[in-house]
MMTF fields as JSON, N, C-alpha, C and O atoms, coordinates in Angstrom:
{
  "mmtfVersion": "1.0.0",
  "mmtfProducer": "UNKNOWN",
  "numBonds": 383,
  "numAtoms": 384,
  "numGroups": 96,
  "numChains": 1,
  "numModels": 1,
  "chainsPerModel": [1],
  "groupsPerChain": [96],
  "chainIdList": ["A"],
  "bondAtomList": [4, 2, 8, 6, 12, 10, 16, 14, 20, 18, 24, 22, 28, 26, 32, 30, 36, 34, 40, 38, 44, 42, 48, 46, 52, 50, 56, 54, 60, 58, 64, 62, 68, 66, 72, 70, 76, 74, 80, 78, 84, 82, 88, 86, 92, 90, 96, 94, 100, 98, 104, 102, 108, 106, 112, 110, 116, 114, 120, 118, 124, 122, 128, 126, 132, 130, 136, 134, 140, 138, 144, 142, 148, 146, 152, 150, 156, 154, 160, 158, 164, 162, 168, 166, 172, 170, 176, 174, 180, 178, 184, 182, 188, 186, 192, 190, 196, 194, 200, 198, 204, 202, 208, 206, 212, 210, 216, 214, 220, 218, 224, 222, 228, 226, 232, 230, 236, 234, 240, 238, 244, 242, 248, 246, 252, 250, 256, 254, 260, 258, 264, 262, 268, 266, 272, 270, 276, 274, 280, 278, 284, 282, 288, 286, 292, 290, 296, 294, 300, 298, 304, 302, 308, 306, 312, 310, 316, 314, 320, 318, 324, 322, 328, 326, 332, 330, 336, 334, 340, 338, 344, 342, 348, 346, 352, 350, 356, 354, 360, 358, 364, 362, 368, 366, 372, 370, 376, 374, 380, 378],
  "bondOrderList": [1, 1, 1, 1, 1, 1, 1, 1, 1, 1, 1, 1, 1, 1, 1, 1, 1, 1, 1, 1, 1, 1, 1, 1, 1, 1, 1, 1, 1, 1, 1, 1, 1, 1, 1, 1, 1, 1, 1, 1, 1, 1, 1, 1, 1, 1, 1, 1, 1, 1, 1, 1, 1, 1, 1, 1, 1, 1, 1, 1, 1, 1, 1, 1, 1, 1, 1, 1, 1, 1, 1, 1, 1, 1, 1, 1, 1, 1, 1, 1, 1, 1, 1, 1, 1, 1, 1, 1, 1, 1, 1, 1, 1, 1, 1],
  "groupList": [{"groupName": "MET", "atomNameList": ["N", "CA", "C", "O"], "elementList": ["N", "C", "C", "O"], "formalChargeList": [0, 0, 0, 0], "bondAtomList": [1, 0, 2, 1, 3, 2], "bondOrderList": [1, 1, 2], "singleLetterCode": "M", "chemCompType": "L-PEPTIDE LINKING"}, {"groupName": "GLY", "atomNameList": ["N", "CA", "C", "O"], "elementList": ["N", "C", "C", "O"], "formalChargeList": [0, 0, 0, 0], "bondAtomList": [1, 0, 2, 1, 3, 2], "bondOrderList": [1, 1, 2], "singleLetterCode": "G", "chemCompType": "PEPTIDE LINKING"}, {"groupName": "ARG", "atomNameList": ["N", "CA", "C", "O"], "elementList": ["N", "C", "C", "O"], "formalChargeList": [0, 0, 0, 0], "bondAtomList": [1, 0, 2, 1, 3, 2], "bondOrderList": [1, 1, 2], "singleLetterCode": "R", "chemCompType": "L-PEPTIDE LINKING"}, {"groupName": "ALA", "atomNameList": ["N", "CA", "C", "O"], "elementList": ["N", "C", "C", "O"], "formalChargeList": [0, 0, 0, 0], "bondAtomList": [1, 0, 2, 1, 3, 2], "bondOrderList": [1, 1, 2], "singleLetterCode": "A", "chemCompType": "L-PEPTIDE LINKING"}, {"groupName": "GLU", "atomNameList": ["N", "CA", "C", "O"], "elementList": ["N", "C", "C", "O"], "formalChargeList": [0, 0, 0, 0], "bondAtomList": [1, 0, 2, 1, 3, 2], "bondOrderList": [1, 1, 2], "singleLetterCode": "E", "chemCompType": "L-PEPTIDE LINKING"}, {"groupName": "LEU", "atomNameList": ["N", "CA", "C", "O"], "elementList": ["N", "C", "C", "O"], "formalChargeList": [0, 0, 0, 0], "bondAtomList": [1, 0, 2, 1, 3, 2], "bondOrderList": [1, 1, 2], "singleLetterCode": "L", "chemCompType": "L-PEPTIDE LINKING"}, {"groupName": "VAL", "atomNameList": ["N", "CA", "C", "O"], "elementList": ["N", "C", "C", "O"], "formalChargeList": [0, 0, 0, 0], "bondAtomList": [1, 0, 2, 1, 3, 2], "bondOrderList": [1, 1, 2], "singleLetterCode": "V", "chemCompType": "L-PEPTIDE LINKING"}, {"groupName": "THR", "atomNameList": ["N", "CA", "C", "O"], "elementList": ["N", "C", "C", "O"], "formalChargeList": [0, 0, 0, 0], "bondAtomList": [1, 0, 2, 1, 3, 2], "bondOrderList": [1, 1, 2], "singleLetterCode": "T", "chemCompType": "L-PEPTIDE LINKING"}, {"groupName": "PRO", "atomNameList": ["N", "CA", "C", "O"], "elementList": ["N", "C", "C", "O"], "formalChargeList": [0, 0, 0, 0], "bondAtomList": [1, 0, 2, 1, 3, 2], "bondOrderList": [1, 1, 2], "singleLetterCode": "P", "chemCompType": "L-PEPTIDE LINKING"}, {"groupName": "PHE", "atomNameList": ["N", "CA", "C", "O"], "elementList": ["N", "C", "C", "O"], "formalChargeList": [0, 0, 0, 0], "bondAtomList": [1, 0, 2, 1, 3, 2], "bondOrderList": [1, 1, 2], "singleLetterCode": "F", "chemCompType": "L-PEPTIDE LINKING"}, {"groupName": "SER", "atomNameList": ["N", "CA", "C", "O"], "elementList": ["N", "C", "C", "O"], "formalChargeList": [0, 0, 0, 0], "bondAtomList": [1, 0, 2, 1, 3, 2], "bondOrderList": [1, 1, 2], "singleLetterCode": "S", "chemCompType": "L-PEPTIDE LINKING"}, {"groupName": "ILE", "atomNameList": ["N", "CA", "C", "O"], "elementList": ["N", "C", "C", "O"], "formalChargeList": [0, 0, 0, 0], "bondAtomList": [1, 0, 2, 1, 3, 2], "bondOrderList": [1, 1, 2], "singleLetterCode": "I", "chemCompType": "L-PEPTIDE LINKING"}, {"groupName": "GLN", "atomNameList": ["N", "CA", "C", "O"], "elementList": ["N", "C", "C", "O"], "formalChargeList": [0, 0, 0, 0], "bondAtomList": [1, 0, 2, 1, 3, 2], "bondOrderList": [1, 1, 2], "singleLetterCode": "Q", "chemCompType": "L-PEPTIDE LINKING"}, {"groupName": "HIS", "atomNameList": ["N", "CA", "C", "O"], "elementList": ["N", "C", "C", "O"], "formalChargeList": [0, 0, 0, 0], "bondAtomList": [1, 0, 2, 1, 3, 2], "bondOrderList": [1, 1, 2], "singleLetterCode": "H", "chemCompType": "L-PEPTIDE LINKING"}, {"groupName": "TYR", "atomNameList": ["N", "CA", "C", "O"], "elementList": ["N", "C", "C", "O"], "formalChargeList": [0, 0, 0, 0], "bondAtomList": [1, 0, 2, 1, 3, 2], "bondOrderList": [1, 1, 2], "singleLetterCode": "Y", "chemCompType": "L-PEPTIDE LINKING"}, {"groupName": "ASP", "atomNameList": ["N", "CA", "C", "O"], "elementList": ["N", "C", "C", "O"], "formalChargeList": [0, 0, 0, 0], "bondAtomList": [1, 0, 2, 1, 3, 2], "bondOrderList": [1, 1, 2], "singleLetterCode": "D", "chemCompType": "L-PEPTIDE LINKING"}, {"groupName": "CYS", "atomNameList": ["N", "CA", "C", "O"], "elementList": ["N", "C", "C", "O"], "formalChargeList": [0, 0, 0, 0], "bondAtomList": [1, 0, 2, 1, 3, 2], "bondOrderList": [1, 1, 2], "singleLetterCode": "C", "chemCompType": "L-PEPTIDE LINKING"}, {"groupName": "ASN", "atomNameList": ["N", "CA", "C", "O"], "elementList": ["N", "C", "C", "O"], "formalChargeList": [0, 0, 0, 0], "bondAtomList": [1, 0, 2, 1, 3, 2], "bondOrderList": [1, 1, 2], "singleLetterCode": "N", "chemCompType": "L-PEPTIDE LINKING"}],
  "groupTypeList": [0, 1, 2, 3, 3, 4, 5, 6, 1, 6, 7, 8, 3, 9, 5, 2, 10, 5, 1, 7, 3, 2, 5, 11, 4, 8, 12, 2, 10, 4, 1, 1, 13, 2, 2, 14, 10, 2, 14, 12, 5, 2, 5, 3, 10, 2, 3, 2, 4, 5, 6, 15, 12, 1, 7, 8, 5, 4, 3, 3, 16, 2, 11, 11, 11, 5, 4, 15, 12, 5, 3, 4, 3, 5, 2, 11, 17, 7, 4, 5, 12, 2, 10, 2, 3, 4, 12, 1, 7, 1, 7, 8, 2, 8, 7, 4],
  "groupIdList": [1, 2, 3, 4, 5, 6, 7, 8, 9, 10, 11, 12, 13, 14, 15, 16, 17, 18, 19, 20, 21, 22, 23, 24, 25, 26, 27, 28, 29, 30, 31, 32, 33, 34, 35, 36, 37, 38, 39, 40, 41, 42, 43, 44, 45, 46, 47, 48, 49, 50, 51, 52, 53, 54, 55, 56, 57, 58, 59, 60, 61, 62, 63, 64, 65, 66, 67, 68, 69, 70, 71, 72, 73, 74, 75, 76, 77, 78, 79, 80, 81, 82, 83, 84, 85, 86, 87, 88, 89, 90, 91, 92, 93, 94, 95, 96],
  "secStructList": [7, 2, 2, 2, 2, 2, 2, 2, 6, 1, 7, 2, 2, 2, 2, 2, 2, 2, 2, 2, 6, 6, 1, 7, 7, 7, 3, 3, 7, 6, 6, 1, 7, 3, 3, 7, 7, 2, 2, 2, 2, 2, 2, 2, 2, 2, 2, 2, 2, 2, 2, 2, 6, 6, 7, 7, 2, 2, 2, 2, 2, 2, 2, 2, 2, 2, 2, 2, 2, 2, 2, 2, 2, 2, 2, 2, 2, 2, 2, 2, 2, 2, 2, 2, 2, 2, 2, 6, 7, 1, 1, 7, 7, 7, 7, 7],
  "xCoordList": [0.825, 0.0, 0.871, 0.553, 1.946, 2.822, 3.376, 3.439, 3.779, 4.322, 3.236, 3.491, 2.043, 0.927, 0.619, 0.415, 0.586, 0.318, 1.406, 1.123, 2.639, 3.763, 3.632, 3.866, 3.261, 3.1, 2.035, 2.193, 0.947, -0.167, 0.069, -0.516, 0.922, 1.19, 0.19, -0.154, -0.278, -1.249, -0.762, 0.27, -1.513, -1.193, -1.903, -2.9, -1.399, -2.118, -3.549, -4.456, -3.745, -5.09, -6.038, -7.215, -5.53, -6.36, -6.787, -7.949, -5.859, -6.211, -7.243, -8.174, -7.079, -8.07, -9.432, -10.459, -9.446, -10.724, -11.415, -12.645, -10.647, -11.242, -11.859, -12.865, -11.255, -11.839, -13.12, -14.101, -13.111, -14.313, -15.435, -16.6, -15.089, -16.08, -16.489, -17.346, -15.869, -16.165, -15.793, -16.375, -14.825, -14.335, -13.389, -13.468, -12.508, -11.578, -11.564, -11.642, -11.465, -11.389, -10.145, -10.198, -9.029, -7.798, -7.873, -8.596, -7.111, -6.953, -6.062, -5.406, -6.043, -5.183, -4.173, -4.498, -2.944, -1.92, -2.186, -3.044, -1.448, -1.608, -1.305, -1.86, -0.43, -0.091, -1.066, -0.899, -2.088, -3.097, -2.808, -3.55, -1.738, -1.394, -2.287, -2.641, -2.642, -3.464, -2.619, -1.466, -3.218, -2.541, -3.457, -4.597, -2.941, -3.727, -3.328, -2.147, -4.318, -4.046, -3.685, -3.885, -3.158, -2.846, -4.118, -4.12, -5.19, -6.477, -6.923, -7.366, -6.805, -7.186, -6.309, -6.79, -5.039, -4.15, -4.516, -4.391, -4.971, -5.44, -6.686, -6.82, -7.593, -8.786, -8.397, -8.95, -7.456, -7.003, -6.361, -6.558, -5.602, -4.975, -6.029, -5.908, -7.06, -8.155, -8.886, -9.254, -9.097, -9.757, -8.923, -9.458, -7.628, -6.742, -6.858, -6.914, -6.896, -7.039, -8.32, -8.305, -9.421, -10.701, -10.711, -11.201, -10.174, -10.133, -9.229, -9.54, -8.113, -7.21, -7.89, -7.53, -8.883, -9.632, -10.775, -11.515, -10.919, -11.939, -13.205, -14.16, -13.234, -14.405, -14.401, -13.381, -15.522, -15.58, -15.327, -15.67, -14.733, -14.338, -15.503, -15.358, -16.642, -17.793, -18.236, -18.554, -18.259, -18.642, -17.594, -17.942, -16.321, -15.252, -15.404, -15.24, -15.717, -15.897, -17.077, -16.995, -18.161, -19.335, -19.017, -19.434, -18.287, -17.88, -17.056, -17.276, -16.115, -15.233, -16.035, -15.795, -16.975, -17.824, -18.623, -18.724, -19.189, -19.96, -19.078, -19.489, -17.875, -16.938, -16.612, -16.548, -16.408, -16.082, -17.253, -17.054, -18.469, -19.651, -19.839, -20.19, -19.61, -19.72, -18.695, -19.025, -17.465, -16.416, -16.788, -16.578, -17.334, -17.744, -18.9, -18.907, -19.876, -21.004, -20.524, -21.003, -19.597, -19.051, -18.286, -18.36, -17.552, -16.817, -17.784, -17.564, -18.846, -19.846, -20.526, -20.75, -20.857, -21.504, -20.601, -21.071, -19.344, -18.388, -18.284, -18.238, -18.246, -18.178, -19.413, -19.292, -20.588, -21.827, -21.864, -22.276, -21.437, -21.407, -20.452, -20.763, -19.302, -18.325, -18.904, -18.733, -19.573, -20.181, -21.251, -21.324, -22.074, -23.117, -22.505, -22.996, -21.443, -20.786, -20.198, -20.247, -19.647, -19.082, -20.173, -19.925, -21.377, -22.5, -23.175, -24.046, -22.771, -23.302, -24.631, -25.358, -24.966, -26.215, -25.933, -25.187, -26.542, -26.349, -27.503, -27.437, -28.562, -29.726, -30.034, -29.789, -30.567, -30.892, -32.036, -32.927, -31.999, -33.049, -34.214, -34.002, -35.439, -36.586, -36.591, -36.182, -37.053, -37.151, -38.511, -39.488, -38.569, -39.858, -40.494, -41.579],
  "yCoordList": [-1.187, 0.0, 1.252, 2.235, 1.213, 2.371, 2.737, 3.914, 1.73, 1.985, 2.536, 3.445, 1.992, 2.476, 3.931, 4.753, 4.246, 5.623, 6.554, 7.669, 6.095, 6.897, 7.157, 8.274, 6.13, 6.279, 7.305, 8.072, 7.321, 8.229, 9.606, 10.598, 9.66, 10.927, 11.238, 12.396, 10.182, 10.342, 9.559, 8.89, 9.656, 8.883, 7.531, 7.387, 6.545, 5.274, 5.458, 4.729, 6.426, 6.692, 7.126, 6.767, 7.896, 8.324, 7.106, 7.0, 6.194, 4.981, 4.152, 3.613, 4.051, 3.321, 3.994, 3.316, 5.335, 6.051, 5.797, 5.793, 5.585, 5.253, 3.859, 3.596, 2.98, 1.652, 1.736, 1.059, 2.567, 2.759, 3.358, 2.999, 4.273, 4.91, 3.984, 4.334, 2.803, 1.78, 2.182, 1.688, 3.075, 3.42, 2.332, 1.914, 1.882, 0.818, -0.235, 0.09, -1.482, -2.604, -3.405, -4.248, -3.15, -3.845, -5.339, -5.774, -6.101, -7.521, -7.627, -6.658, -8.786, -9.013, -10.104, -11.119, -9.881, -10.912, -11.981, -11.812, -13.074, -14.137, -13.619, -14.109, -12.634, -12.047, -10.978, -10.405, -10.694, -9.711, -8.296, -7.372, -8.112, -6.78, -6.393, -7.234, -5.122, -4.628, -4.56, -4.127, -4.996, -4.962, -4.225, -4.63, -3.141, -2.291, -2.524, -2.672, -2.555, -2.661, -1.27, -0.263, -1.235, 0.06, 0.877, 2.096, 0.197, 0.879, 1.522, 2.671, 0.787, 1.338, 2.522, 3.489, 2.454, 3.578, 4.796, 5.926, 4.588, 5.715, 6.34, 7.563, 5.507, 6.036, 6.825, 7.893, 6.302, 6.989, 8.33, 9.322, 8.353, 9.6, 10.624, 11.805, 10.171, 11.072, 11.585, 12.758, 10.728, 11.148, 12.223, 13.21, 12.019, 13.018, 14.36, 15.402, 14.346, 15.591, 16.328, 17.533, 15.583, 16.213, 16.744, 17.843, 15.966, 16.4, 17.618, 18.539, 17.624, 18.784, 20.051, 21.163, 19.866, 21.007, 21.426, 22.36, 20.738, 21.111, 20.278, 20.585, 19.235, 18.364, 17.422, 16.796, 17.312, 16.351, 14.925, 14.597, 14.09, 12.75, 11.937, 11.315, 11.927, 11.158, 11.638, 10.824, 12.95, 13.508, 13.151, 12.83, 13.203, 12.846, 11.396, 11.088, 10.517, 9.105, 8.935, 8.165, 9.637, 9.542, 10.076, 9.488, 11.178, 11.748, 10.737, 10.541, 10.099, 9.133, 7.944, 7.471, 7.46, 6.346, 6.743, 5.971, 7.945, 8.416, 8.615, 8.295, 9.14, 9.297, 7.934, 7.783, 6.955, 5.608, 4.992, 4.353, 5.188, 4.671, 5.351, 4.691, 6.652, 7.379, 6.874, 6.654, 6.69, 6.196, 4.818, 4.545, 3.96, 2.631, 2.719, 2.004, 3.585, 3.761, 4.293, 3.848, 5.226, 5.763, 4.693, 4.63, 3.855, 2.766, 1.789, 1.381, 1.42, 0.505, 1.13, 0.457, 2.412, 3.115, 3.117, 2.859, 3.399, 3.403, 2.014, 1.869, 1.001, -0.374, -0.733, -1.354, -0.34, -0.623, 0.125, -0.433, 1.376, 2.14, 1.509, 1.423, 1.074, 0.425, -0.87, -1.167, -1.625, -2.879, -2.635, -3.361, -1.625, -1.292, -0.828, -1.18, -0.045, 0.441, -0.728, -0.737, -1.708, -2.879, -3.725, -4.393, -3.703, -4.466, -3.697, -4.234, -2.444, -1.647, -0.991, -0.619, -0.843, -0.187, 0.866, 0.635, 2.01, 3.09, 3.235, 4.03, 2.473, 2.571, 1.211, 0.188, 1.191, -0.095, -0.777, -0.111, -2.075, -2.852, -3.048, -3.238, -3.003, -3.217, -4.65, -5.586, -4.791, -6.119, -6.709, -5.984, -8.016, -8.68, -9.149, -9.729],
  "zCoordList": [0.0, 0.0, 0.0, -0.67, 0.737, 0.793, -0.57, -0.925, -1.334, -2.676, -3.6, -4.389, -3.503, -4.331, -3.986, -4.879, -2.704, -2.276, -2.798, -3.236, -2.749, -3.242, -4.749, -5.211, -5.505, -6.96, -7.311, -8.261, -6.541, -6.825, -6.205, -6.64, -5.199, -4.526, -3.434, -3.198, -2.764, -1.684, -0.468, -0.512, 0.599, 1.795, 1.736, 1.029, 2.47, 2.552, 3.072, 2.67, 3.962, 4.486, 3.371, 3.383, 2.408, 1.29, 0.467, 0.073, 0.21, -0.536, 0.229, -0.369, 1.544, 2.351, 2.262, 2.213, 2.24, 2.159, 0.825, 0.762, -0.245, -1.541, -1.501, -2.161, -0.731, -0.531, 0.275, -0.033, 1.31, 2.129, 1.297, 1.471, 0.392, -0.485, -1.637, -2.448, -1.701, -2.707, -4.141, -5.108, -4.256, -5.593, -6.093, -7.249, -5.229, -5.591, -4.49, -3.305, -4.888, -3.95, -4.324, -5.219, -3.647, -4.017, -3.707, -2.811, -4.469, -4.171, -2.933, -2.548, -2.325, -1.164, -1.467, -2.083, -1.025, -1.163, -0.109, 0.757, -0.189, 0.811, 2.208, 3.192, 2.292, 3.58, 4.028, 5.105, 3.219, 3.593, 3.129, 3.462, 2.363, 1.879, 0.701, -0.125, 0.637, -0.475, -1.745, -1.723, -2.845, -4.143, -5.118, -5.345, -5.687, -6.582, -8.036, -8.351, -8.912, -10.347, -10.876, -10.197, -12.083, -12.704, -12.907, -12.736, -13.27, -13.444, -12.128, -12.114, -11.035, -9.735, -9.359, -8.77, -9.693, -9.402, -10.241, -9.768, -11.487, -12.308, -11.679, -11.649, -11.178, -10.51, -9.259, -8.997, -8.501, -7.288, -7.64, -6.939, -8.718, -9.161, -9.568, -9.244, -10.278, -10.677, -9.442, -9.385, -8.465, -7.223, -6.525, -6.018, -6.507, -5.89, -6.599, -5.946, -7.94, -8.703, -8.295, -8.042, -8.237, -7.901, -6.467, -6.207, -5.553, -4.147, -4.002, -3.247, -4.723, -4.685, -5.21, -4.826, -6.098, -6.637, -5.717, -6.027, -4.59, -3.618, -3.648, -2.934, -4.455, -4.521, -3.32, -3.035, -2.612, -1.5, -2.008, -3.144, -1.17, -1.57, -2.133, -3.185, -1.464, -1.948, -3.33, -4.197, -3.536, -4.844, -5.894, -7.03, -5.527, -6.464, -6.916, -8.097, -5.98, -6.319, -7.266, -8.223, -7.014, -7.889, -9.29, -10.288, -9.365, -10.653, -11.433, -12.628, -10.767, -11.425, -11.94, -13.051, -11.152, -11.581, -12.817, -13.77, -12.8, -13.952, -15.182, -16.297, -14.99, -16.111, -16.715, -17.935, -15.855, -16.31, -17.08, -18.113, -16.573, -17.26, -18.617, -19.595, -18.683, -19.941, -20.946, -22.111, -20.511, -21.409, -21.96, -23.141, -21.117, -21.565, -22.558, -23.561, -22.291, -23.209, -24.559, -25.602, -24.547, -25.797, -26.571, -27.798, -25.846, -26.482, -27.156, -28.297, -26.452, -27.01, -28.212, -29.219, -28.118, -29.227, -30.468, -31.576, -30.29, -31.395, -32.018, -33.24, -31.164, -31.632, -32.472, -33.527, -31.998, -32.733, -34.066, -35.083, -34.058, -35.303, -36.308, -37.496, -35.835, -36.712, -37.27, -38.453, -36.445, -36.877, -37.932, -38.923, -37.725, -38.706, -40.022, -41.095, -39.944, -41.153, -41.946, -43.176, -41.239, -41.907, -42.553, -43.557, -41.986, -42.533, -43.672, -44.356, -43.873, -44.965, -44.662, -45.583, -43.389, -43.037, -41.972, -41.02, -42.158, -41.195, -40.231, -39.294, -40.451, -39.565, -38.986, -39.626, -37.785, -37.184, -37.939, -38.465, -37.983, -38.644, -37.675, -36.477, -38.188, -37.301, -36.775, -37.462, -35.569, -34.968, -35.266, -35.455, -35.306, -35.592, -34.342, -34.381]
}
């Protein structure tokens, strides 16, 4: 946890607070140590940016979740548009 906090530029307590807020849930090693993925560290870094700008932690976590959901929706939309273009149709087909 200490190394992860150092990489993000926060305290271990800040990382624990992100876990309490349910933004990130680190895996645990056999020894019980928290292990963070690169994705989780990116989320923690974004949370730090928002908190540094004066956003309350709970609101920052909600913003990050919504940003993540929007990015996923945009990715799916792009994928569907590409698939339709490859099929040679720009409009959805009616369902029966």
